Amino acid sequence: MPRPDRDGSEPLIDLRGVSRHYEIGGGTVKALDEVDLRVHPGEFVVILGASGSGKTTLLNVIGALDTPTAGSLLIGGREITGASRRELFALRRHEIGFIFQSFNLFPGLTALENVQFGADVAARPDPRAAARDVLERVGLGDRAPHFPHELSGGEQQRVAIARALAAGNPIVLADEPTGELDFATGVQILELLHDVTHTAGTAVLVVTHNREIARVADRIVELSSGGIVADEPNVPAAMSDLRW
Amino acid sequence: MARGPRFWLRWSWRDLRTRWPLVVAIGLLLAGGIGLAAGLASMRDWRIGSNDASFGALRVHDLRVEAEEGAYAPAGALERAASRIAGADGIAAATERLISPTQIDASAAGRTVITPGQIIGVETEPAREVDGVEVSGPSVDSIAIRDGRGLPARGDEPVGVLDPQYADENGIEAPARIRVAGGGTVAVSGLGNSPETFIVIGPGGSFSSEADFGTVFVPLAAAQRLTGRRDQVNDLAIALEPGADPERIAARLERRIGRELPGFAMSVTTTADIDGRRILYDDADNDQQLFDVFAFLILAGAAFGAFNLISRTVEAQRREIGIGMALGVERRRLAVRPLLLGLQIAIVGVALGVLVGMAVNAWLRGLLIDQLPLPFVDSDVRWGRFAARAAIGFAIPLLAAGWPVWRGLRVTPIEAIRVGFRTARGGGLAPLLARLPLPGGSLAQMPSRNVMRAPRRTLLTVLASAAVISVAVSMSGMLDSFRATVDRNDAEELRMAPDRLAVNLAGFMPADAPELRGLDDPAVAERTAGRLALPATLRSPGGEEIEVVVETAPAGTPIWSPRASAGSPPRGPREILIAASAATDLDVEPGGRLTLIHPERIGRDRFRTAATPVTVSGTHADPFRFPAFMSAAGAATLGLDGWINAIDLVPPRGVDEDAAKRALLTRPGVATIESASALGDALEQGLDEFAAVIRVVVAIAIVLVLLIAFNATAISSDERAREYATMFAYGVPVRTVLRMAVIESLIIGLLATAAGIGLGLLILSWVINVSLEEVLPELGIVGSLSFGTLVLAAIAGAGAMALAPLLTVRRLRRMDVPSTLRVVE
């Protein structure tokens, strides 16, 4: 059962005592250890942590790409631990959008078609129009017929963001989205994600090891050794104040 | 960076351990190509060696005096004439024979065997042994005994040796008793054949199947009694001393016989004129050309496939090569690791190829021993040819690895290391498709875009599969073409009376001869019509000659008559209707003039060879080249006005073919009886045996296509891992991803099928118009590709390709999506 927070709103993502342990070489690696986390619609959360802190595992568990070894996970109020493979695929189609560090665009599709892919998969009505609309919103309306190899890194990542947004799903998970970009482009991407969070009411979780990025978040969750060591609200800094 | 070779070998060994299924799969692909190519390469040597051994051991004649139909000479006269020519010391041995068409009844309990055949009466010598085989009968054109006993050295009893192919096909074992036309009986003491009967050739040089035309060798005196030709012969076989000039001796012999035996129409032929020998030798050469083409295509298919797959595997190492370059490793050292992969594949390919080759060799040798009608078979492994193919197979993967390594080493380190270098480096020809308004969303578009994304790879996969498919198409198309030819012949021959029987008489007879009257009996025949049928030669004004069987239009109730597909049927005494293929070969059109060289009767059992100018009235619809037709008035041109030597007959209603043959067998004057479609049936039966070979080659081709498809899919699946993982992250079900892979593979398969059919048609066209035209010009094979062959090509190409991605389903289901998404290359 979903638990309403003190302000009465129901969390979109609700992790309760979630652990993810791996058995490697006769020992146990605790990638996540009894993590509790709730994220609401319209929140821009940055998960911060050093390499090996468990932040990517956390993102994978929330994205239903990995399953917890203990605890429970509710997405949109629905318990998904123990869900079937088919249910997990459906959940990803209708609840979650992904943005990856290395973009992972489909090289055989144009920018518009890559974005349309998100809308197609989520079975949105008129996916072509939805894709064109989102592509305009990320400022790439004029690059619609171009293939990924004809776009710059920043443009490719904006297309990837547009693909995640075109699905129209309430959660967007971004794994090091600025990792391969220069500073200026990275800032543009963060601005974009920030806008999306507040205009569409989407919950955006960004995983990064970069503290400067964390400054733009509404909330910063810090991980260390698989556990949350800090979870604080944050007053987002202006993009112009960021220093790489 | 001063690492020694052990370092690279160790690294390569680790590569091999992680990649061994791929190495084995590509190795298998090469092995199939090397093995089949190596196995097929020895066929000509085996066949020529077997031909030489068999014709040599049985002392095939150098010259033969061959009487025209109906011409006979007194026993001893031909040998005497030969001994009197100038230069007779060039003749090492000569032996007279009496060769006569007959009907053989070899029926026994539970078996009805009534077929046409021939009795060959021979002079007998004491048996000798060659390589463990008993050689019996005459000193020239001897008989190799396969089972039982040969002919007695002395005696004139009707003890005979039967053609083993005929016996096998009809389930006859020696000893046995058979009846021949006229009611005589022959005790078959053994099974054996001689050089002229290795290949079954029916009367007039027509083809017959082993089951439908029997040869029985008997002592000369017995043959004379069985055929009512006491003290007569019609054939002389001569072996010459080494160094003797056959042409000069033949010319002298012809003149001498002409002087000593006027009215004995004959020709002197040489070893080269033996139809069966020509077919065996020419067939070996032409088949080898065909096998070489097939072997080349299969090897090319394997080479394209291996090149494609190794290239892709080495390209996958490009980032590592880039890192090495960035770290300052010398380029030649960086080339070692991917080249070692090529070496590993080469070793596996050749090692397995030797095994596959040995298996193919063993299979083909077994097939040769089984199928070749030769008593002596030389099937030693030709290691030289084997090694040549294996060397090619060894070189292919090394070259295939060398090319991408060379390309890889030309890239700057920064380009090679760049994340996403491979995936984002370009859209290939995909932009072309982007401009096409294809239906469906992004998922529907993806397979066709992926096909166009890497046009070079797609082309290599298509070429590899197409080369192999073309082998299946052309081989299967050969069967189709033979069948279409037979069908067309049947349609023509059985056009007017489907149960028509052709009765060949024991010789030329007046149409109203008393012995033929009984054939009009309604209990024997519903309808009959007599005609002439005799071998002749047509010569064009340019000197081109072809052999034909000239038939005159039936006298009496027409049961069958030829029709003209161009021009008109023959009307005047010197008009002739010929096959369209004959017209092409003689370069003549309706209205054109030819010379007909034919036997002309000049008295009882006396013929001479005459040359008569004739006009081509038209061409007929029969695909075979040898049938030619004259009007009833043409009989006068042949000196046979009012005479016949064949009868068309329709059995009474309710009487089946065997019963009709049995009723006719004992009739006086009847030599052989066969269905009007006998020639087509014979070819059909020959095809069934050929089909077994074709089926095996086609099966190997399909396995190779499957291997190519599987390897291509497995590597594509590796390359696309991150794309698939992205799709899974977005919730695209495995079945949808699989469907897309199947569609992509299917598109490539369809392209390969279309290319394979196109290439197969070209090969088929070459086989029919060039190769078969040389070996079997008489048949006028009609090129045809059946629906079944197209389906086979589609199954081999599109089907195998489309199914291959299904083999990756387990890997897709087990994919570690998070790891795959984070792994950059």
XYZ file of C-alpha atoms in Angstrom, chain A residues 56 60 63 65-66 85-86 88-90 92-94 96-110 113-114 116-118 120-122 145 147-150 156 160 163-165 167 175-176 180, chain B residues 418-420 422-428 430-432 434 440-443 445-446 449-450 453 722-735 740 812-814 816-824:
100
model
C 23.839 3.317 -10.861
C 18.710 0.334 -12.382
C 14.121 1.595 -13.650
C 16.275 -3.129 -15.032
C 17.514 -4.854 -11.900
C 9.174 -10.037 -16.632
C 6.236 -9.042 -18.819
C 8.406 -5.051 -15.782
C 8.633 -4.492 -19.537
C 5.165 -2.886 -19.473
C 9.182 0.601 -18.378
C 7.044 1.303 -21.449
C 4.422 3.286 -19.573
C 9.792 5.366 -17.208
C 12.040 7.082 -19.709
C 15.823 6.596 -19.856
C 18.683 8.907 -20.745
C 22.147 7.360 -21.042
C 25.645 8.729 -20.762
C 26.570 7.663 -24.300
C 23.177 8.655 -25.760
C 22.433 5.228 -27.277
C 20.581 6.659 -30.237
C 19.651 4.333 -33.071
C 22.076 5.167 -35.877
C 19.698 4.031 -38.628
C 16.932 6.424 -37.561
C 16.771 10.195 -37.963
C 12.453 8.979 -35.707
C 14.625 8.379 -32.650
C 9.279 8.962 -32.250
C 10.638 5.649 -30.995
C 9.890 6.776 -27.407
C 5.829 4.557 -30.371
C 6.953 2.298 -27.556
C 4.667 4.030 -25.058
C 15.736 14.795 -40.629
C 20.915 11.144 -38.540
C 22.789 10.833 -35.231
C 26.202 10.902 -36.880
C 25.275 14.273 -38.371
C 22.573 13.860 -29.697
C 18.003 11.328 -26.271
C 13.150 10.463 -26.837
C 12.687 9.937 -23.083
C 10.184 12.794 -22.881
C 7.169 8.628 -24.161
C 22.644 8.128 -15.936
C 25.535 10.615 -16.111
C 30.462 12.949 -22.425
C 36.176 7.594 -29.379
C 33.127 6.276 -27.581
C 30.457 5.193 -29.979
C 31.286 2.172 -34.440
C 27.658 2.881 -33.756
C 27.604 6.541 -34.621
C 30.014 6.580 -37.487
C 27.427 6.838 -40.177
C 24.119 5.794 -41.532
C 25.409 4.039 -44.641
C 19.962 4.547 -44.628
C 19.438 8.224 -45.602
C 18.242 6.972 -49.002
C 14.674 7.984 -45.012
C 4.784 2.201 -39.948
C 6.464 3.801 -36.975
C 10.075 3.869 -35.894
C 10.085 0.204 -34.914
C 11.301 1.264 -40.115
C 14.281 -0.001 -38.181
C 17.211 1.050 -42.159
C 19.602 -1.411 -40.529
C 23.072 1.152 -42.661
C 23.528 -1.840 -26.947
C 20.673 -0.999 -29.284
C 18.772 -4.018 -28.071
C 19.538 -3.099 -24.468
C 18.221 0.421 -25.113
C 15.033 -1.048 -26.516
C 14.668 -3.346 -23.531
C 15.230 -0.359 -21.228
C 12.335 1.348 -22.981
C 10.205 -1.733 -22.439
C 10.245 -3.118 -25.977
C 9.470 -6.835 -25.527
C 11.993 -9.481 -26.594
C 9.562 -10.827 -29.178
C 12.715 -6.855 -36.067
C 18.507 -11.873 -25.862
C 16.436 -13.187 -22.984
C 19.504 -13.504 -20.784
C 22.289 -8.152 -18.732
C 20.662 -4.890 -19.770
C 22.347 -2.526 -17.269
C 25.848 -3.871 -18.027
C 25.245 -3.783 -21.754
C 24.035 -0.204 -21.579
C 27.133 0.884 -19.728
C 29.631 -1.074 -21.805
C 30.740 1.400 -24.361
